[in-house]
Amino acid sequence: MIQKEDGEKISEKSLEKSKRGKKSRAAGQRFELKVRQDLESKGWIVSKWMNTVDCDRDGKIGKLVSAKRKYNPFMKVMTIGTGFPDFICFRRIKEEEEEETIEGTLIPEQYMKSNEERIFEVIGLEVKSNGYLDQIEKGMCLWLLENKIFSRILIAKKPKKGNEIDYMDFAEKYNKT
């Protein structure tokens, strides 16, 4: 047991967990920054997505709402950018451009109709170190695609080897839509 200045006692295990959590959050923020810089270098305009999909008590997904800010009482700061997915990315699509975009992922055919003018591609991007979405996140991705909020949602994950970022299309990975 360790005693703090204010007399509160903390176990060494909880202190170790706290340090591990700080390292994990810092690593996640560094990876998010790396992904953002990678997409911006490829010509995408990237912005933090400030909305999320609201679920009711029964787990049914209802509507798009503004994400709540989180307050950290220990650091006395307000966390901004707790939306899902992490980023909204868009770019102008050129007339002569091929259908391929980020790291070989394809633009869905419904957005590549030849009789319509193609101006911008808008995608959602969720950054996950391990590349896995939980059940709630999968449901939110599906809702965002079904309601045509994004043309597609990509998941950025750290590679096992090397420095390149792996981008996976949600619909392809989870066989959805």
Tab-separated table of C-alpha atoms in Angstrom:
chain	number	residue	atom	x	y	z
A	1	MET	CA	0.000	0.000	0.000
A	2	ILE	CA	1.132	3.501	-0.866
A	3	GLN	CA	-0.179	6.501	1.018
A	4	LYS	CA	-0.803	9.747	-0.885
A	5	GLU	CA	-0.246	13.218	0.545
A	6	ASP	CA	-3.936	13.619	1.373
A	7	GLY	CA	-3.886	10.405	3.413
A	8	GLU	CA	-5.626	8.224	0.800
A	9	LYS	CA	-4.154	4.732	0.404
A	10	ILE	CA	-3.696	3.165	-3.023
A	11	SER	CA	-2.571	-0.348	-3.892
A	12	GLU	CA	0.480	-0.832	-6.083
A	13	LYS	CA	-1.654	-2.743	-8.602
A	14	SER	CA	-4.013	0.181	-9.153
A	15	LEU	CA	-1.035	2.518	-9.491
A	16	GLU	CA	0.454	0.201	-12.123
A	17	LYS	CA	-2.875	0.034	-13.992
A	18	SER	CA	-3.054	3.818	-13.961
A	19	LYS	CA	0.416	4.104	-15.499
A	20	ARG	CA	-0.425	1.467	-18.122
A	21	GLY	CA	-3.631	3.346	-19.004
A	22	LYS	CA	-1.738	6.606	-19.456
A	23	LYS	CA	0.751	4.889	-21.777
A	24	SER	CA	-2.052	3.256	-23.795
A	25	ARG	CA	-3.941	6.528	-24.248
A	26	ALA	CA	-0.769	8.327	-25.280
A	27	ALA	CA	0.094	5.577	-27.779
A	28	GLY	CA	-3.455	5.741	-29.204
A	29	GLN	CA	-3.231	9.509	-29.644
A	30	ARG	CA	0.142	9.194	-31.377
A	31	PHE	CA	-1.272	6.562	-33.746
A	32	GLU	CA	-4.327	8.750	-34.509
A	33	LEU	CA	-1.993	11.633	-35.360
A	34	LYS	CA	0.110	9.370	-37.595
A	35	VAL	CA	-3.007	8.156	-39.463
A	36	ARG	CA	-4.239	11.715	-39.899
A	37	GLN	CA	-0.888	12.879	-41.294
A	38	ASP	CA	-0.761	9.859	-43.627
A	39	LEU	CA	-4.174	10.633	-45.151
A	40	GLU	CA	-3.429	14.349	-45.447
A	41	SER	CA	-0.224	13.493	-47.333
A	42	LYS	CA	-2.381	11.442	-49.752
A	43	GLY	CA	-4.579	14.458	-50.556
A	44	TRP	CA	-7.462	13.892	-48.136
A	45	ILE	CA	-8.968	16.621	-45.964
A	46	VAL	CA	-9.283	15.122	-42.481
A	47	SER	CA	-11.308	16.495	-39.592
A	48	LYS	CA	-12.316	15.171	-36.180
A	49	TRP	CA	-15.881	13.810	-36.315
A	50	MET	CA	-17.890	15.457	-33.533
A	51	ASN	CA	-21.045	13.316	-33.794
A	52	THR	CA	-22.007	9.828	-32.742
A	53	VAL	CA	-24.890	7.434	-33.263
A	54	ASP	CA	-27.348	7.385	-30.366
A	55	CYS	CA	-28.583	4.031	-29.073
A	56	ASP	CA	-31.674	3.705	-26.900
A	57	ARG	CA	-31.878	1.518	-23.798
A	58	ASP	CA	-32.935	-1.545	-25.785
A	59	GLY	CA	-29.786	-1.296	-27.912
A	60	LYS	CA	-31.708	-0.098	-30.954
A	61	ILE	CA	-29.873	2.568	-32.901
A	62	GLY	CA	-31.838	5.718	-33.470
A	63	LYS	CA	-30.239	8.911	-34.699
A	64	LEU	CA	-27.105	10.952	-35.229
A	65	VAL	CA	-26.358	13.247	-32.275
A	66	SER	CA	-23.585	15.561	-31.178
A	67	ALA	CA	-20.969	13.677	-29.133
A	68	LYS	CA	-20.746	14.613	-25.489
A	69	ARG	CA	-17.521	16.054	-24.214
A	70	LYS	CA	-15.788	14.190	-21.436
A	71	TYR	CA	-14.384	15.876	-18.354
A	72	ASN	CA	-11.278	14.483	-16.648
A	73	PRO	CA	-11.441	15.671	-13.036
A	74	PHE	CA	-7.854	14.636	-12.306
A	75	MET	CA	-6.271	16.684	-15.067
A	76	LYS	CA	-9.053	19.306	-14.980
A	77	VAL	CA	-9.464	19.236	-18.773
A	78	MET	CA	-12.351	18.711	-21.160
A	79	THR	CA	-11.827	16.033	-23.811
A	80	ILE	CA	-13.046	17.027	-27.257
A	81	GLY	CA	-13.576	14.624	-30.121
A	82	THR	CA	-15.268	11.613	-28.600
A	83	GLY	CA	-17.396	10.975	-31.687
A	84	PHE	CA	-17.698	7.771	-33.667
A	85	PRO	CA	-16.000	7.244	-36.060
A	86	ASP	CA	-12.855	9.193	-35.149
A	87	PHE	CA	-12.486	11.167	-38.379
A	88	ILE	CA	-14.453	12.394	-41.368
A	89	CYS	CA	-12.316	12.453	-44.515
A	90	PHE	CA	-13.146	13.895	-47.883
A	91	ARG	CA	-11.445	14.720	-51.143
A	92	ARG	CA	-12.283	15.879	-54.611
A	93	ILE	CA	-12.634	13.071	-57.149
A	94	LYS	CA	-11.081	13.934	-60.492
A	95	GLU	CA	-12.697	12.978	-63.788
A	96	GLU	CA	-9.753	10.906	-65.012
A	97	GLU	CA	-9.123	9.223	-61.669
A	98	GLU	CA	-9.433	5.481	-61.288
A	99	GLU	CA	-11.887	3.945	-58.854
A	100	GLU	CA	-9.130	2.941	-56.431
A	101	THR	CA	-8.369	5.028	-53.355
A	102	ILE	CA	-6.582	4.492	-50.040
A	103	GLU	CA	-4.207	1.534	-50.125
A	104	GLY	CA	-6.136	-0.342	-52.797
A	105	THR	CA	-9.623	-0.069	-51.258
A	106	LEU	CA	-12.306	0.569	-53.877
A	107	ILE	CA	-15.069	3.158	-53.982
A	108	PRO	CA	-18.425	1.288	-53.819
A	109	GLU	CA	-20.148	0.980	-57.217
A	110	GLN	CA	-23.278	2.828	-56.093
A	111	TYR	CA	-21.140	5.971	-55.726
A	112	MET	CA	-19.403	5.520	-59.087
A	113	LYS	CA	-22.399	5.907	-61.417
A	114	SER	CA	-21.281	7.298	-64.765
A	115	ASN	CA	-24.422	9.387	-65.361
A	116	GLU	CA	-23.924	11.379	-62.138
A	117	GLU	CA	-21.280	14.022	-61.599
A	118	ARG	CA	-18.721	12.893	-59.055
A	119	ILE	CA	-17.412	15.721	-56.967
A	120	PHE	CA	-16.392	14.537	-53.488
A	121	GLU	CA	-15.887	11.238	-51.741
A	122	VAL	CA	-16.772	11.386	-48.029
A	123	ILE	CA	-15.674	8.555	-45.756
A	124	GLY	CA	-15.586	7.799	-42.046
A	125	LEU	CA	-12.364	6.587	-40.457
A	126	GLU	CA	-12.091	4.714	-37.162
A	127	VAL	CA	-8.575	4.304	-35.774
A	128	LYS	CA	-7.968	1.100	-33.814
A	129	SER	CA	-4.531	-0.216	-32.856
A	130	ASN	CA	-5.716	-3.823	-33.073
A	131	GLY	CA	-8.209	-3.280	-35.914
A	132	TYR	CA	-11.208	-4.827	-34.123
A	133	LEU	CA	-14.572	-3.150	-33.516
A	134	ASP	CA	-16.855	-4.201	-30.671
A	135	GLN	CA	-20.498	-5.141	-31.272
A	136	ILE	CA	-21.841	-1.626	-30.568
A	137	GLU	CA	-19.305	-0.029	-32.931
A	138	LYS	CA	-20.205	-2.526	-35.673
A	139	GLY	CA	-23.869	-1.601	-35.264
A	140	MET	CA	-23.070	2.104	-35.467
A	141	CYS	CA	-20.970	1.584	-38.628
A	142	LEU	CA	-23.788	-0.362	-40.225
A	143	TRP	CA	-26.297	2.384	-39.356
A	144	LEU	CA	-24.005	5.112	-40.764
A	145	LEU	CA	-23.640	3.205	-44.053
A	146	GLU	CA	-27.339	2.291	-44.354
A	147	ASN	CA	-28.352	5.921	-43.806
A	148	LYS	CA	-25.732	7.092	-46.318
A	149	ILE	CA	-23.919	9.355	-43.853
A	150	PHE	CA	-20.644	8.036	-45.325
A	151	SER	CA	-19.991	6.288	-48.620
A	152	ARG	CA	-17.792	3.841	-46.698
A	153	ILE	CA	-16.041	3.471	-43.372
A	154	LEU	CA	-12.398	2.502	-43.107
A	155	ILE	CA	-10.654	1.034	-40.088
A	156	ALA	CA	-7.000	2.023	-39.671
A	157	LYS	CA	-4.856	-0.422	-37.730
A	158	LYS	CA	-1.224	-0.802	-36.813
A	159	PRO	CA	0.620	-3.368	-38.904
A	160	LYS	CA	2.374	-6.296	-37.247
A	161	LYS	CA	5.625	-5.364	-38.939
A	162	GLY	CA	6.835	-2.141	-40.520
A	163	ASN	CA	5.544	1.399	-40.344
A	164	GLU	CA	2.822	1.358	-43.009
A	165	ILE	CA	-0.755	1.759	-41.783
A	166	ASP	CA	-3.274	-0.925	-42.755
A	167	TYR	CA	-6.656	0.383	-43.967
A	168	MET	CA	-9.572	-2.057	-44.038
A	169	ASP	CA	-13.023	-1.372	-45.446
A	170	PHE	CA	-15.701	-2.095	-42.818
A	171	ALA	CA	-18.158	-3.583	-45.332
A	172	GLU	CA	-15.538	-5.969	-46.710
A	173	LYS	CA	-14.114	-7.017	-43.348
A	174	TYR	CA	-17.470	-7.752	-41.703
A	175	ASN	CA	-19.392	-8.710	-44.899
A	176	LYS	CA	-21.984	-5.997	-44.296
A	177	THR	CA	-24.220	-4.021	-46.717
